[in-house]
Coordinates of C-alpha atoms in Angstrom, one line a residue:
M57 CA -13.3 7.7 30.7
V58 CA -13.7 6.1 27.2
R59 CA -14.9 2.7 27.9
R60 CA -17.7 4.3 30.1
Y61 CA -18.5 6.3 26.8
A62 CA -17.9 3.7 24.6
A63 CA -20.2 1.5 26.5
R64 CA -23.1 3.5 26.8
M65 CA -22.9 4.1 22.8
A66 CA -23.3 0.7 22.5
A67 CA -25.6 0.1 24.8
T68 CA -28.2 2.3 22.5
S69 CA -26.4 0.4 19.4
S70 CA -28.4 -3.0 17.6
P71 CA -27.7 -5.7 20.1
R72 CA -24.9 -8.5 19.6
P73 CA -24.4 -12.4 20.8
T74 CA -22.7 -12.0 24.5
D75 CA -22.8 -15.2 25.4
F76 CA -18.8 -15.2 25.5
E77 CA -16.2 -15.0 28.5
G78 CA -15.0 -11.2 28.1
Y79 CA -17.3 -9.5 26.4
D80 CA -17.3 -6.0 25.9
P81 CA -20.1 -4.6 23.7
A82 CA -18.6 -1.5 22.8
A83 CA -15.5 -3.7 20.8
T84 CA -17.6 -5.2 19.1
E85 CA -20.4 -3.1 17.4
P86 CA -18.6 -1.4 14.5
E87 CA -20.7 2.2 15.0
V88 CA -19.2 3.1 18.5
T89 CA -16.6 5.6 17.7
I90 CA -15.4 8.4 19.5
D91 CA -13.9 11.4 17.3
G92 CA -14.6 9.8 14.3
I93 CA -12.0 6.7 15.5
P94 CA -13.3 2.7 16.3
Y95 CA -14.2 2.5 20.2
A96 CA -12.0 -1.3 19.1
E97 CA -8.9 0.7 17.6
L98 CA -9.4 3.4 20.1
V99 CA -8.4 0.1 23.0
D100 CA -5.8 -1.8 20.8
L101 CA -4.3 2.7 20.9
G102 CA -4.2 2.0 24.2
A103 CA -2.2 -1.1 24.5
I104 CA 0.4 0.8 21.4
A105 CA 1.0 3.7 24.5
R106 CA 1.6 1.8 27.3
S107 CA 4.3 -0.7 24.8
E108 CA 6.0 2.6 23.7
G109 CA 5.5 4.7 26.8
L110 CA 3.5 7.6 25.8
S111 CA 0.7 9.3 27.3
Y112 CA -2.7 7.8 25.8
E113 CA -2.9 11.3 24.0
E114 CA 0.5 10.9 21.9
A115 CA -0.8 7.9 21.0
I116 CA -3.9 9.1 19.3
D117 CA -2.1 11.4 17.7
R118 CA 0.9 9.4 16.1
F119 CA -0.7 7.0 15.3
G120 CA -4.4 7.1 15.7
A121 CA -5.0 9.5 12.6
Q122 CA -3.5 6.6 10.5
S123 CA -6.5 4.0 10.1
S124 CA -9.2 6.6 9.2
N125 CA -6.5 7.4 6.3
Q126 CA -6.3 4.0 5.3
R127 CA -10.2 3.5 4.7
V128 CA -10.0 7.1 3.0
I129 CA -6.8 5.1 0.2
D130 CA -8.9 2.6 0.6
K131 CA -12.1 4.1 -0.8
L132 CA -9.2 5.8 -3.4
N133 CA -8.3 2.2 -4.4
A134 CA -12.1 0.5 -5.1
Q135 CA -13.2 4.3 -6.9
F136 CA -10.3 3.6 -9.4
P137 CA -8.8 1.2 -9.7
D138 CA -8.1 1.7 -13.3
E139 CA -7.5 5.1 -13.3
I140 CA -4.9 5.5 -9.9
S141 CA -1.0 4.8 -9.7
G142 CA 0.0 4.4 -6.9
V143 CA 0.0 6.3 -3.3
R144 CA 2.5 6.4 -1.0
Y145 CA 3.6 8.9 1.9
V146 CA 6.0 11.3 2.0
D147 CA 8.0 14.0 4.7
D148 CA 7.4 11.2 7.3
Q149 CA 3.9 10.2 7.1
R150 CA 3.0 13.8 7.2
G151 CA 1.3 14.3 3.3
L152 CA 0.5 12.0 1.1
R153 CA 0.4 11.5 -2.8
V154 CA -1.3 9.9 -4.9
G155 CA -0.6 10.2 -9.4
F156 CA -3.2 8.9 -11.3
K157 CA -3.0 7.6 -14.8
G158 CA -5.0 10.4 -16.8
R159 CA -7.1 14.0 -15.3
I160 CA -7.7 13.7 -11.5
P161 CA -11.3 12.9 -11.1
A162 CA -13.3 15.2 -8.7
R163 CA -14.1 12.5 -6.9
A164 CA -11.0 12.1 -5.7
I165 CA -9.7 15.6 -4.8
E166 CA -13.6 15.2 -2.2
L167 CA -12.3 12.9 -0.7
A168 CA -8.2 14.3 0.3
R169 CA -10.4 17.1 1.2
T170 CA -10.7 14.5 4.5
L171 CA -8.3 13.8 5.4
P172 CA -5.8 15.8 7.6
L173 CA -2.6 15.4 6.2
E174 CA -1.4 17.2 3.0
V175 CA -2.8 15.9 0.4
T176 CA -0.7 15.9 -3.7
L177 CA -2.6 14.8 -5.8
I178 CA -0.9 14.2 -9.8
G179 CA -2.2 13.7 -12.9
G180 CA -1.5 12.8 -16.3
K181 CA 1.4 9.9 -14.8
G182 CA -0.5 7.7 -18.2
F183 CA 0.1 4.2 -16.2
S184 CA -2.2 3.0 -13.6
A185 CA -1.1 0.8 -10.2
A186 CA -2.7 -2.5 -11.7
E187 CA -1.1 -2.6 -15.0
L188 CA 2.1 -1.8 -13.4
R189 CA 1.5 -5.2 -11.2
R190 CA 0.4 -7.1 -14.8
V191 CA 3.9 -6.1 -16.1
Q192 CA 5.8 -7.2 -13.3
D193 CA 4.2 -10.0 -12.9
A194 CA 4.4 -10.9 -16.4
V195 CA 8.0 -10.6 -15.9
V196 CA 8.5 -12.8 -13.1
S197 CA 6.8 -15.0 -15.1
R198 CA 8.9 -15.6 -17.8
L199 CA 12.4 -15.3 -15.4
G200 CA 10.8 -17.9 -13.4
S201 CA 11.2 -20.6 -16.3
R202 CA 14.5 -18.9 -18.1
P203 CA 16.9 -21.5 -17.1
E204 CA 19.6 -20.0 -17.3
V205 CA 18.9 -17.3 -13.7
A206 CA 19.9 -18.6 -10.3
T207 CA 17.4 -15.7 -8.7
M208 CA 15.8 -13.0 -9.4
T209 CA 13.4 -9.6 -7.7
A210 CA 11.2 -7.7 -9.2
Y211 CA 10.1 -4.3 -8.2
A212 CA 7.1 -1.7 -9.7
D213 CA 8.0 1.9 -9.0
E214 CA 4.3 3.3 -9.3
E215 CA 6.6 6.6 -8.5
T216 CA 8.0 6.2 -12.3
G217 CA 6.2 3.1 -14.1
R218 CA 9.0 1.5 -13.8
V219 CA 9.4 -2.1 -12.3
K220 CA 13.3 -2.2 -11.7
V221 CA 14.5 -5.6 -12.3
V222 CA 17.7 -8.3 -10.4
V223 CA 18.7 -11.0 -11.6
Q224 CA 21.7 -13.3 -11.2
P225 CA 22.7 -16.1 -13.4
K226 CA 23.8 -19.2 -13.1
V227 CA 26.7 -18.4 -15.2
M228 CA 27.9 -14.9 -14.9
P229 CA 28.0 -14.3 -19.0
D230 CA 31.0 -12.0 -20.9
D231 CA 28.2 -10.1 -22.6
V232 CA 25.5 -8.2 -20.2
E233 CA 23.3 -6.7 -22.5
E234 CA 23.4 -10.0 -24.6
F235 CA 22.6 -12.1 -22.0
T236 CA 19.7 -9.3 -21.0
R237 CA 18.4 -9.6 -24.5
G238 CA 18.5 -13.1 -24.7
L239 CA 16.2 -13.3 -21.6
R240 CA 13.1 -12.4 -23.7
L241 CA 11.5 -10.0 -21.1
P242 CA 7.8 -9.0 -22.0
R243 CA 7.2 -5.7 -23.3
P244 CA 4.5 -3.7 -22.0
D245 CA 1.9 -2.1 -24.4
N246 CA 1.8 1.0 -22.6
P247 CA 4.8 2.8 -23.2
Y248 CA 5.3 4.7 -20.5
I249 CA 5.7 1.7 -18.7
T250 CA 9.1 0.0 -18.7
V251 CA 11.3 -3.0 -18.1
E252 CA 14.7 -2.6 -16.4
V253 CA 17.3 -4.7 -15.9
T254 CA 19.9 -5.1 -13.8
V255 CA 22.3 -8.2 -13.8
S256 CA 24.3 -9.2 -10.0
A257 CA 26.8 -11.9 -9.3
E258 CA 25.5 -11.7 -6.5
S259 CA 21.6 -14.0 -5.2
V260 CA 19.5 -11.3 -4.8
A261 CA 16.4 -14.2 -3.2
P262 CA 16.1 -17.6 -3.1
R263 CA 17.4 -19.7 -5.5
M264 CA 14.7 -20.9 -8.0
Q265 CA 13.7 -24.4 -8.5

């Protein structure tokens, strides 16, 4: 039934090339949507339902909203690249938390209202996700040039504004604090962003060259 309905909609849309085997005009026509879900995604959801042993309705309820949610999240990131400080699902993906460096933009509130889940908008975080990534990149670049470092990992925590670094030295130092100071990691210009270093005797990543 879904395929027949989508095919009728596709027939009224702009033409698409039909000179290949297995052509499905509805699947390649971006304007064909049912309840806001693109037909091509409904086809994928049907495959998921079969593989997971779910009914079609259960697959749509569980997975169908994720793509529409992601489109709104993509809009938030695109429209506020220097303000958004992080987006993450909470409560087993039943809610969404969105942080902003400063005040919450009115447009962000409008976009949040289009989502079919509880959205918490948090202003005044003091940093953006873009700033946090730049600090992480600078730290990783610095550690990559340090001969005393065997392996390392770095993780940007968008909830707290911390870049969490774990370093495995080639030789475990007697004085960890002195070793950490000797790494001379870059200090963030933004006081809301901090770099947290943990020294590990065990390997934390593939050995650096």
